[in-house]
Coordinates of C-alpha atoms in Angstrom, one line a residue:
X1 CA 24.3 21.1 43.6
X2 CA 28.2 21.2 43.6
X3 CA 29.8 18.7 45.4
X4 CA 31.3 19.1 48.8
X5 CA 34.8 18.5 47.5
X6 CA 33.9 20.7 44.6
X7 CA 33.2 23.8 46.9
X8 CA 36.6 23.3 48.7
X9 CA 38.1 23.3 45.5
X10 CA 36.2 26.5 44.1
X11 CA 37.8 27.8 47.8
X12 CA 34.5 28.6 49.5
X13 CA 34.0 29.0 53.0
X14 CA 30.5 29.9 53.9
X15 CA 30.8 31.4 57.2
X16 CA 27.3 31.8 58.3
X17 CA 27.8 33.6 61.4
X18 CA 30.9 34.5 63.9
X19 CA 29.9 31.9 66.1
X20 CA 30.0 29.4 64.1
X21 CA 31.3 26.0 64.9
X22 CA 34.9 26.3 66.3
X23 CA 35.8 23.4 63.3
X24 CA 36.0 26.1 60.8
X25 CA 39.0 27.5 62.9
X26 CA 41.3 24.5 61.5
X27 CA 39.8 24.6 58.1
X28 CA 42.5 24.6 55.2
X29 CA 40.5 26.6 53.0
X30 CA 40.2 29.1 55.3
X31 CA 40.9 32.5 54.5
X32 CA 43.9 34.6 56.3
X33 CA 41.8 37.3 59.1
X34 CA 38.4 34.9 59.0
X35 CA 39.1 33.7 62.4
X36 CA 35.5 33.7 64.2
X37 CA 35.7 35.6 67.8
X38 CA 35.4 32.3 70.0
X39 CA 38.5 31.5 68.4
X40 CA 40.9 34.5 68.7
X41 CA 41.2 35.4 73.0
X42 CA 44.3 37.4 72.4
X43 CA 44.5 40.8 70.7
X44 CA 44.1 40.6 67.1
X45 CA 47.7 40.4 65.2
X46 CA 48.9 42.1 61.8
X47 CA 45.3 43.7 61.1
X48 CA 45.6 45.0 57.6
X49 CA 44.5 44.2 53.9
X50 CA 43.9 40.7 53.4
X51 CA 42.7 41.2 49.5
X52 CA 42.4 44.0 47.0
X53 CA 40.5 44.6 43.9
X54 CA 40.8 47.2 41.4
X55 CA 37.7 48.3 38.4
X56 CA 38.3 50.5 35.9
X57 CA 36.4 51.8 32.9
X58 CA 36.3 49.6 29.7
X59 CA 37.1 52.8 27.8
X60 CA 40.2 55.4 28.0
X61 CA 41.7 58.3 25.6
X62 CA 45.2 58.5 24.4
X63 CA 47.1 61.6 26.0
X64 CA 49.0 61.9 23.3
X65 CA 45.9 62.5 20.8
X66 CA 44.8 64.9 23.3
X67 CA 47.5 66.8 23.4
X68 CA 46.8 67.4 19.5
X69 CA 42.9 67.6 19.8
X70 CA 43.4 70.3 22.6
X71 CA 45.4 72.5 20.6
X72 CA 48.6 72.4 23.0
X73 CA 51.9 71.5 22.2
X74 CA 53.4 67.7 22.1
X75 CA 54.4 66.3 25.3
X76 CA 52.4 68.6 27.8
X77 CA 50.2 66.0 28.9
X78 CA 52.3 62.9 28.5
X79 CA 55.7 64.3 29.1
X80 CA 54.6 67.5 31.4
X81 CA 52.1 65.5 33.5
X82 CA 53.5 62.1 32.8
X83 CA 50.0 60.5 31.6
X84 CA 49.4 58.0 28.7
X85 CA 46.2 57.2 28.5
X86 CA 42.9 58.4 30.4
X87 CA 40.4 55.9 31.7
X88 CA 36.3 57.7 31.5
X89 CA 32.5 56.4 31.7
X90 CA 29.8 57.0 29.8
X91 CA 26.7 58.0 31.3
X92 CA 26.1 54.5 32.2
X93 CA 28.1 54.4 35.1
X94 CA 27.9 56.3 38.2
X95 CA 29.7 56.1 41.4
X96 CA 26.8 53.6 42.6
X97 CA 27.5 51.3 39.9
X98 CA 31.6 51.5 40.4
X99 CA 31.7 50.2 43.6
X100 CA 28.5 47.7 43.2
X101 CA 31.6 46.5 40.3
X102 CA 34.4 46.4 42.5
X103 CA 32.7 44.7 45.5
X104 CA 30.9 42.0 43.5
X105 CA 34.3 41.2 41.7
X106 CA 36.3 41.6 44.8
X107 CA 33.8 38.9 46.8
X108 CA 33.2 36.5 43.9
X109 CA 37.2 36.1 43.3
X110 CA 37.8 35.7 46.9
X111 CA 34.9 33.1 47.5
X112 CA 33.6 35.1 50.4
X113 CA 30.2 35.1 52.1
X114 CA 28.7 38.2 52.3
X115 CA 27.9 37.3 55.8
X116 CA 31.3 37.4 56.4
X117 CA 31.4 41.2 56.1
X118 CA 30.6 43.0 59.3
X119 CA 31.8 46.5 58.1
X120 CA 31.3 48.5 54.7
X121 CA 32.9 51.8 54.5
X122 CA 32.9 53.7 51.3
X123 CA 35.1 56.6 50.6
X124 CA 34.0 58.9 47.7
X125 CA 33.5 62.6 46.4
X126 CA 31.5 61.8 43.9
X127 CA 28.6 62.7 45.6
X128 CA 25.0 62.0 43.7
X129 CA 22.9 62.3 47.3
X130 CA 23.3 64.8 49.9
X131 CA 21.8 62.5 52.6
X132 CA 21.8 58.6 50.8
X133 CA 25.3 57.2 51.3
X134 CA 26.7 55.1 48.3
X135 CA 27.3 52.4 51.2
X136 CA 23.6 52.1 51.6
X137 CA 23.1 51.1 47.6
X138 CA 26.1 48.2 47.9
X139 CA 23.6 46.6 50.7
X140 CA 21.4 45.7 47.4
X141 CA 24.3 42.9 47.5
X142 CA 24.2 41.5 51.3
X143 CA 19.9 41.0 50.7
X144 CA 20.7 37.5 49.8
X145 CA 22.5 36.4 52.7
X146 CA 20.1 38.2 54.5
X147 CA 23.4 40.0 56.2
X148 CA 21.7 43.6 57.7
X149 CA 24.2 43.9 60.4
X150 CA 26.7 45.5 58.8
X151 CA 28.4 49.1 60.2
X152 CA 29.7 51.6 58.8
X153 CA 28.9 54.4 56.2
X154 CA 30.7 57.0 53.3
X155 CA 33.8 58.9 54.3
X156 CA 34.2 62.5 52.2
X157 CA 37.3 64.6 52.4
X158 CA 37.9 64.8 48.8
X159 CA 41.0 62.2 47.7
X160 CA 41.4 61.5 51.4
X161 CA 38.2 59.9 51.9
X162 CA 39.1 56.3 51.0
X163 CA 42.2 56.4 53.5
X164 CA 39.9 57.9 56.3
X165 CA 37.1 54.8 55.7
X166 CA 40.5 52.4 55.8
X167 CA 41.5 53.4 59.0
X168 CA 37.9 53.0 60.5
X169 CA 38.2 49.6 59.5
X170 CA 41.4 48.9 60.7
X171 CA 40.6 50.6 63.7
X172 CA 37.4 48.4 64.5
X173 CA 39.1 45.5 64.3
X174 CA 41.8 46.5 66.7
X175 CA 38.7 47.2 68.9
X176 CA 36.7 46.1 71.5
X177 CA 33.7 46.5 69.0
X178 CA 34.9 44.2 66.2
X179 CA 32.8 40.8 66.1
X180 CA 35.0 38.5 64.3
X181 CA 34.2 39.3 60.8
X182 CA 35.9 41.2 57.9
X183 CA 35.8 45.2 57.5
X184 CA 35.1 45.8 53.8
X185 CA 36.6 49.3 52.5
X186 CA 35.7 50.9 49.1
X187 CA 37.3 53.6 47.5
X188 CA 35.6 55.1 44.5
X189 CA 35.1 57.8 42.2
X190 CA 34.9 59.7 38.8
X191 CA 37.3 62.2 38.2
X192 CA 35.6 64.7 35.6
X193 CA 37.3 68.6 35.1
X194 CA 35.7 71.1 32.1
X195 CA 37.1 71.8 29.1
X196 CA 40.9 73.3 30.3
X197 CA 44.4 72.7 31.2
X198 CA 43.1 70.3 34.2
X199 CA 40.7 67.9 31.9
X200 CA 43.8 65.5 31.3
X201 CA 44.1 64.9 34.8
X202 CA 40.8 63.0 34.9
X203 CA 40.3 59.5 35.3
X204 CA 37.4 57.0 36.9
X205 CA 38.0 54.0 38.7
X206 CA 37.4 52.0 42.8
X207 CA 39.3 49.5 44.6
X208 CA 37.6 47.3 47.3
X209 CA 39.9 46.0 50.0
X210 CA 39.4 43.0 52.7
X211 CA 40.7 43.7 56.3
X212 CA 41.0 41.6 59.2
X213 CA 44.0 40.2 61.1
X214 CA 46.9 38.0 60.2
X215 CA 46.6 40.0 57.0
X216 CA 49.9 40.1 54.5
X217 CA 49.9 43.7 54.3
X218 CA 49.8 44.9 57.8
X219 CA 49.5 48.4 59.1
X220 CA 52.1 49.2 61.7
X221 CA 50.8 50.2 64.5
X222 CA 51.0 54.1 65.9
X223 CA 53.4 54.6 62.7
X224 CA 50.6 57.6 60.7
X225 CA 52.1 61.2 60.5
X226 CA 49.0 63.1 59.8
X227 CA 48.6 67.0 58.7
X228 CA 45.6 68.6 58.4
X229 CA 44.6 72.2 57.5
X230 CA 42.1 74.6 55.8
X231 CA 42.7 75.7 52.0
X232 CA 40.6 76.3 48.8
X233 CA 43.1 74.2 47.1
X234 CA 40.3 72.2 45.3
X235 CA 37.1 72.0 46.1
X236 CA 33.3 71.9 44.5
X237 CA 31.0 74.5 45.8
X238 CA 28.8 73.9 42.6
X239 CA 25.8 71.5 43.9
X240 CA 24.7 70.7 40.3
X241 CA 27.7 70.2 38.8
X242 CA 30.7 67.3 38.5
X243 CA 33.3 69.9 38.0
X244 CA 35.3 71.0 41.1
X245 CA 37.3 74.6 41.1
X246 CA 41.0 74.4 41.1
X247 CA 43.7 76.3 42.4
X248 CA 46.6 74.4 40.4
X249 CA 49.8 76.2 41.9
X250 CA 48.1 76.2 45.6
X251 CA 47.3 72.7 44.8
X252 CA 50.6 71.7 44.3
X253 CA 51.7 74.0 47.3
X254 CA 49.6 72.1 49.6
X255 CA 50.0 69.0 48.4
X256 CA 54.1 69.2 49.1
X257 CA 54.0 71.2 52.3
X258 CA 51.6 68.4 53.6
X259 CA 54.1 65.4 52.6
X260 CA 56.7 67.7 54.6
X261 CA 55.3 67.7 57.5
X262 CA 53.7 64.0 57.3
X263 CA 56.9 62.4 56.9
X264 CA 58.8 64.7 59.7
X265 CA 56.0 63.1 62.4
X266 CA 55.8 59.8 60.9
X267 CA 59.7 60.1 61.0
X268 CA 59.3 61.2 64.7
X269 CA 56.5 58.4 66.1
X270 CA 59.0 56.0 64.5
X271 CA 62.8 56.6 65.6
X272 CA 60.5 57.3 69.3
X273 CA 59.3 53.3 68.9
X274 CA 63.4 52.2 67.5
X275 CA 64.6 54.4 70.7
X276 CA 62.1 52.4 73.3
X277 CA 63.6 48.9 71.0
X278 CA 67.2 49.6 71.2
X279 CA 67.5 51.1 68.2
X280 CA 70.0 54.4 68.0
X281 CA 68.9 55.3 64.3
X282 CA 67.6 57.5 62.0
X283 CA 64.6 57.3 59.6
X284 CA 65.1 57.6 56.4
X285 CA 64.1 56.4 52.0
X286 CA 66.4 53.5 52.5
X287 CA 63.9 52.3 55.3
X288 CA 61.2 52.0 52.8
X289 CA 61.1 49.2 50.2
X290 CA 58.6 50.9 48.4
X291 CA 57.1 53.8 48.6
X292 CA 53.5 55.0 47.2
X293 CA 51.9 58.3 46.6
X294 CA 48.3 59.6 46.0
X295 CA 48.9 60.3 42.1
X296 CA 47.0 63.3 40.8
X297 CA 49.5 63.0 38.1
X298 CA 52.4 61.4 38.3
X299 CA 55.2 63.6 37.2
X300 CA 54.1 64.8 41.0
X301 CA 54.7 61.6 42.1
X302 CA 58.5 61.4 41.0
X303 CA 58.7 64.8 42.6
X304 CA 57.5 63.8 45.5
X305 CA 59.7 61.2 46.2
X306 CA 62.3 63.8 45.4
X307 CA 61.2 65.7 48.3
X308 CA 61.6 63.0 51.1
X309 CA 64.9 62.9 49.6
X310 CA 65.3 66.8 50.2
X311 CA 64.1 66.2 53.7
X312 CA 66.4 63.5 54.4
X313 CA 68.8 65.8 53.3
X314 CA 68.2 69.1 54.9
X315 CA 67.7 66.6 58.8
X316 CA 71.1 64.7 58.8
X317 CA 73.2 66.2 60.9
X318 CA 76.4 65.6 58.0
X319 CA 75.3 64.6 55.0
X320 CA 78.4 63.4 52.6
X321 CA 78.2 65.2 49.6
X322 CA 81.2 63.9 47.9
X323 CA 79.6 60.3 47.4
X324 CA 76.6 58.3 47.3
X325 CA 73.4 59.7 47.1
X326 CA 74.0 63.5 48.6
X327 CA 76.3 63.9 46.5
X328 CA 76.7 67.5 44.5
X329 CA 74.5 68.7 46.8
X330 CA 76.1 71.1 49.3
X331 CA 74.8 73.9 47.3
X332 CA 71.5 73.2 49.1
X333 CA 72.6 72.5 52.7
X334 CA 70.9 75.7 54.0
X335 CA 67.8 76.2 52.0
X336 CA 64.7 76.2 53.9
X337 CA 61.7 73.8 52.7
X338 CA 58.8 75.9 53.0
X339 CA 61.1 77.9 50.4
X340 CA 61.5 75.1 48.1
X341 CA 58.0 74.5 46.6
X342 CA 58.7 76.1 43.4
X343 CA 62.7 76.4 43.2
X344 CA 63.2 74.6 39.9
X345 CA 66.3 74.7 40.8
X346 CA 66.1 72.4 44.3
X347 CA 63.4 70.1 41.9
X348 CA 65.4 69.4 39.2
X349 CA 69.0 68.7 41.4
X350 CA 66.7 66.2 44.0
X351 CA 65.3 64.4 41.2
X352 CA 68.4 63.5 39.7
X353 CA 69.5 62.5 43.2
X354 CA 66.5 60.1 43.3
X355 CA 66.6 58.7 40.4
X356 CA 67.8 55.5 41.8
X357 CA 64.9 55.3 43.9
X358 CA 62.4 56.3 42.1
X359 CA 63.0 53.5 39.7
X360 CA 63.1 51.0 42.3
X361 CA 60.9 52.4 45.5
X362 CA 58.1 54.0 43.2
X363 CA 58.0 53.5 39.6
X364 CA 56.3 50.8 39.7
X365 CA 53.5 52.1 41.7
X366 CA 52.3 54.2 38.3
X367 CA 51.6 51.4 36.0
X368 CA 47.3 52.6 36.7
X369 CA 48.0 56.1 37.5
X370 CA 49.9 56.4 34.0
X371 CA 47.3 54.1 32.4
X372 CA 43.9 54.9 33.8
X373 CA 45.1 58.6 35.1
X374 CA 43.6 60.1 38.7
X375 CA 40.7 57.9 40.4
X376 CA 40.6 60.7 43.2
X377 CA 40.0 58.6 46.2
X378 CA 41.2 55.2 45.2
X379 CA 44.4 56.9 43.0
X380 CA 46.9 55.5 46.5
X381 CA 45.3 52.5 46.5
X382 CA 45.6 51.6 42.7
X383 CA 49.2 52.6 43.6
X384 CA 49.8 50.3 46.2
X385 CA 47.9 47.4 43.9
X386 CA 50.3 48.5 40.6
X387 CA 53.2 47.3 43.1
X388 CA 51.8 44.2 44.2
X389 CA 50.8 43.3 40.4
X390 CA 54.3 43.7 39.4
X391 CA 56.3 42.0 42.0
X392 CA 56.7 38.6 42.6
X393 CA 55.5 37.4 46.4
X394 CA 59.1 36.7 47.2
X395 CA 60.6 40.6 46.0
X396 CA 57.8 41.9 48.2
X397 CA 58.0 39.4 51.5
X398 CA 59.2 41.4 54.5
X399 CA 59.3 45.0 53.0
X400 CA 58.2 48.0 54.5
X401 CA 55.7 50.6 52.0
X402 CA 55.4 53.7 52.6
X403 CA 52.1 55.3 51.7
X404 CA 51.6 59.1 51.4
X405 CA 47.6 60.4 51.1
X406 CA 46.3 63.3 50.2
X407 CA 42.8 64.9 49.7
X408 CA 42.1 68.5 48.8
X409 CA 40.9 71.1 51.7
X410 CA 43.5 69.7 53.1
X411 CA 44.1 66.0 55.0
X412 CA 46.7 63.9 54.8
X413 CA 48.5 61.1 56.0
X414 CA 52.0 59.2 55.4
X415 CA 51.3 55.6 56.9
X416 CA 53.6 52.3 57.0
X417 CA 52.4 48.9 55.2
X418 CA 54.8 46.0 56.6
X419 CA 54.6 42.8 54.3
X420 CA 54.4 39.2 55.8
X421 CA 58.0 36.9 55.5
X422 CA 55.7 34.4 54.4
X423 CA 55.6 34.2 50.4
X424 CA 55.6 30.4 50.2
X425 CA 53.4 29.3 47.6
X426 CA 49.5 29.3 48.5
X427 CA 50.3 31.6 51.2
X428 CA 48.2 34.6 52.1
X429 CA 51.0 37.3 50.6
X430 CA 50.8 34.4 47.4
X431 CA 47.2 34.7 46.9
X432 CA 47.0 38.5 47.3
X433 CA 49.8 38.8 44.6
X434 CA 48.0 36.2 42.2
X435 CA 44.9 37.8 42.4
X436 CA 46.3 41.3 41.0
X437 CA 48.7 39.8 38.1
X438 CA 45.9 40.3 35.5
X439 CA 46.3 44.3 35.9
X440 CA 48.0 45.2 32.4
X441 CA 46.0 42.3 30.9
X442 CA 43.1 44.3 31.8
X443 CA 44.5 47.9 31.5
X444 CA 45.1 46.3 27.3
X445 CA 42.1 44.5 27.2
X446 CA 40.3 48.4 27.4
X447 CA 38.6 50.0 24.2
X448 CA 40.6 53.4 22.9
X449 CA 38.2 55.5 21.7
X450 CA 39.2 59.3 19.8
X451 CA 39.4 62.4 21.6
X452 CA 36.3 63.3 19.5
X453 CA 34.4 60.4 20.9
X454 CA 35.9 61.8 24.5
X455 CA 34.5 65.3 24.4
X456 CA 31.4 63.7 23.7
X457 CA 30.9 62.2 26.6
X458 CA 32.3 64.2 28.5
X459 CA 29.2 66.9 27.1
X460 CA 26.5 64.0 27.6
X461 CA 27.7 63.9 31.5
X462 CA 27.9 67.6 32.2
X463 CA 24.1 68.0 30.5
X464 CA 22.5 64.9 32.1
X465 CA 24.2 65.4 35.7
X466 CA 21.8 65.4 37.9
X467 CA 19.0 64.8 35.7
X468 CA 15.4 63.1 37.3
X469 CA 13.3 60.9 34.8
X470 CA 16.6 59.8 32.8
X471 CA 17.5 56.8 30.8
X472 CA 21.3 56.7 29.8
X473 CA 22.6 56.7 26.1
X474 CA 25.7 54.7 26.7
X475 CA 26.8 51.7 25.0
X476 CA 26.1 48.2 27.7
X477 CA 28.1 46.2 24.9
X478 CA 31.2 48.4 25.6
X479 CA 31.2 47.8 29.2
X480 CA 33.7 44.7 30.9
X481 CA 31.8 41.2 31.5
X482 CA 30.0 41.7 35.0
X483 CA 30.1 45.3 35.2
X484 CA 27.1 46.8 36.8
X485 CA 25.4 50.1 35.7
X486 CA 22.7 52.2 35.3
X487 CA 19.5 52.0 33.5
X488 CA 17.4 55.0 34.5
X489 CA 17.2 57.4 37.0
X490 CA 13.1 58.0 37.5
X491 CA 10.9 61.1 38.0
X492 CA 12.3 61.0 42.2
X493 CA 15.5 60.6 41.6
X494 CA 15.7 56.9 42.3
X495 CA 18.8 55.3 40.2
X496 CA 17.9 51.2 39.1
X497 CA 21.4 49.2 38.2
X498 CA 22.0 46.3 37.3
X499 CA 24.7 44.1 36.2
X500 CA 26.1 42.6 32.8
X501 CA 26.3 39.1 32.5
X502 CA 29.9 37.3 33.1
X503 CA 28.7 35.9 30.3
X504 CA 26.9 38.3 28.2
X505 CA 24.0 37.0 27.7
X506 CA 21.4 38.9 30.2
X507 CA 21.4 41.6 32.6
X508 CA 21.7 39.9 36.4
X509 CA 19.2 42.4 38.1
X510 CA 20.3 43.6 42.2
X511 CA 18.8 41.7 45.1
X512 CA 18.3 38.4 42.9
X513 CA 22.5 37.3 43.3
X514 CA 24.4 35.6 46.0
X515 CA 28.0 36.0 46.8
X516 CA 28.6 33.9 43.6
X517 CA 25.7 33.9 41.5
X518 CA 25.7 30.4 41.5
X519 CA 27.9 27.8 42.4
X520 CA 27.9 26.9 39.1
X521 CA 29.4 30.0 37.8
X522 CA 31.8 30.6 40.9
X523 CA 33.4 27.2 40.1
X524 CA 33.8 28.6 36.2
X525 CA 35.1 31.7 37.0
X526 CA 37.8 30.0 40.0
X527 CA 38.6 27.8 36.7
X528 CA 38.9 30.5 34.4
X529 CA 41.0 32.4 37.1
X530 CA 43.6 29.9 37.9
X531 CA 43.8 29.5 34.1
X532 CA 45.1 32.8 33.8
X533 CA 47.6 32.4 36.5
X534 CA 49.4 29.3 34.8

């Protein structure tokens, strides 16, 4: 048995149950949003994400050798889609095993309980059961803590799902039926196209996010713009298959109208809550400090961002197009937007206009997107993540960040993220930031594998999709320390995990693990983590 001053130090705070005793209130180890119910009488303030963790596969292709295995000419993929390399699994992983990975990471690095969780969404199209949701399987991780009272379930609306199960969780703990504890959101999926100009936009990956109040990144309240409507922009019909059917030009279509009309309400909701403060001004890019988009590829990204600069444009009432950002411009005054979709012409003049801000506002939201390509559902998220990886606690304290989803069929949603002033060291914003600095580490730690290798597995999935009374081919050595996976799928369809050792030298089976193992290994892994940070 550790010590008791050992335990503080590893940073764990075993809260048993929401009512426990009102001491834990004042402890110093406590994390931000834990606060039990006896101890919080007011509305709960700042409710938003408290920690984030990204996974990603061990394994990725190089776009550029790609581009030369495909037979297409240089630069389509990493110039013409803006993608380096391609994250992929093997047939070992599934989306079971991707967010069993991302949850157990997520808890063992924050030092949580898993009673401490009293909501688990999942959002995910990467659908294995028509009727079993992949929430049910990550419950194989409360049995320990003998934590059944958990709500929630999956959320599916193709790349919107993960946004959809985020807002249930905010929303319950803004409501009369939250209980104290944490909400727990995954986001998770595999991103798989046939052989074709759509394969490169691929990519695998999950990130699991903490919410609960006095969070550093706080949703600002009544500030969504939301548009939702029906199109076969993307969608999979095929029951037995991973491939969806695509609609590449309505894709894009839909995907840009959306933003449009996302950013004209959000613009709305929020110079209506400035108006009822004071506040006689207009909304606008220089209002964000950052802004993030879902990233199916992100040469869309850039000209995305392009087009909230056309729509700033086309609302002010004189924009000076003699100096400063409008200028050149007046050539465009009176185009309409639902014109614009394809006008190379407004494209390639807007993105010149913001290329300032795209290099400051959203670059640096790519750094997984161009690494580990599309993740579907958690492709915003890894976003939002890239920017905290890459800026220091003090760059991000205050900011506003924009965040634009979007899922196929079509929903989306252009939400506001306001960061905490506080970036003082140990601070909640501090922590958060410290725990994502290992991203590129990670990203380079990965195993690049040839084109040839690639196809192959991408074969092995398409003919074992599905399959009952199968044990996977894939490589378990390839796979990152502590990743879980899958060992056979039996004659009913039943899938077993279970989980590579953090230290490689047996498999850790599901059911038999607490929050941290041990406490022996949560204390080496806190060691070996704040290692890494010095």
């Amino acid at each position: 048995m550790l010590t008791e001053s050992v335990i503080n130090l590893c940073g764990l705070h075993h809260q048993t149950s929401v009512v426990k005793s009102a001491r834990s209130c004042l402890s110093p180890i406590r994390m931000p949003g834990s606060l039990p119910a006896v101890c919080e009488a007011a509305w709960p303030k700042d409710v938003g994400i408290i920690a984030m963790e990204v996974y990603f596969p061990s394994q990725y292709v190089e776009q550029a050798e790609l581009e030369e295995f495909d037979g297409v000419g240089a630069g389509k993929y990493t110039v013409g889609l803006g993608q380096a390399r391609m994250g992929f699994c093997s047939d070992r992983e599934d989306i079971g095993s991707l967010c069993l990975t991302v949850v157990q990471r997520l808890m063992e690095r924050s030092g949580l309980s898993y009673e401490s969780v009293g909501r688990l969404e999942v959002g995910t199209e990467t659908i294995i059961d028509k009727s079993k949701s992949t929430k049910t399987v990550l419950m194989q991780l409360f049995e320990e803590s003998g934590n059944t009272d958990v709500e929630g379930v999956d959320t599916t609306n193709a790349c919107y799902g993960g946004t959809a199960a985020l807002f249930n969780a905010v929303n319950w703990v803004e409501s009369s039926s939250w209980d104290g504890r944490y909400a727990l959101v995954v986001a998770g999926d595999i991103a798989v196209y046939a052989t074709g100009s759509a394969r490169p936009t691929g990519g695998a990956g999950a990130v699991a996010m903490l919410v609960g109040p006095n969070a550093p990144l706080a949703f600002e309240r009544g500030l969504r713009g939301t548009h939702m409507q029906h199109a076969y922009d993307f969608y999979k019909p095929d029951m037995v298959s991973e491939y969806p059917v695509v609609d590449g030009k309505l894709s894009i279509q839909c995907y840009l109208s959306a933003l449009d009309r996302c950013y004209s309400v959000y613009r709305n909701k929020i110079h209506a809550q400035w108006q009822r403060e004071g506040l006689d001004k207009r909304c606008s890019l220089e209002d964000f400090g950052f802004m993030v988009f879902h990233s199916p590829y992100c040469k869309l990204v850039q000209k995305s961002l392009a087009r909230l600069m056309l729509n700033d444009f086309l609302c002010h009432h004189s924009p000076d197009t003699q100096s400063g950002p409008f200028s050149g411009l007046e050539a465009f005054r009176d185009v309409k937007i639902e014109d614009t979709y394809f006008d190379r012409d407004v494209e390639k003049a807007f993105m010149k206009a913001s290329s300032e801000a795209f290099e400051s506002k959203t670059k640096a939201s790519l750094l997984i997107s161009n690494q580990n390509g599309n993740m579907y559902t958690p492709s915003v998220y890894g976003c939002l993540a890239s920017v905290l990886a890459q800026h220091t606690p003090q760059q991000l304290a205050g900011q506003r960040i924009g965040v634009f989803s979007y899922g196929s069929g079509f929903a989306a949603t252009l939400y506001s993220i306001k960061v905490t002033q506080d970036a003082t060291p140990g601070s909640a914003l501090d922590k958060l930031v410290s725990s994502l600095c290992d991203l590129q580490a990670r990203l380079d730690s990965r195993k690049k594998v040839s084109p040839d290798v690639f196809a192959q597995n991408m074969k092995l999935r398409e003919e074992t999709h599905h399959l009952a009374n199968y044990i996977p081919q894939g490589s378990v050595e390839e796979l990152f320390p502590g990743t879980w996976y899958l060992t056979r799928v039996d004659e009913k369809h039943r899938r077993q995990y279970v989980r590579r050792s953090m230290n490689d030298d047996r498999p850790l089976e599901a059911g038999l693990i607490t929050s941290c193992i041990t406490a022996e290994v949560c204390f080496s892994n806190w060691c070996l983590f704040h290692m890494i940070l010095m």
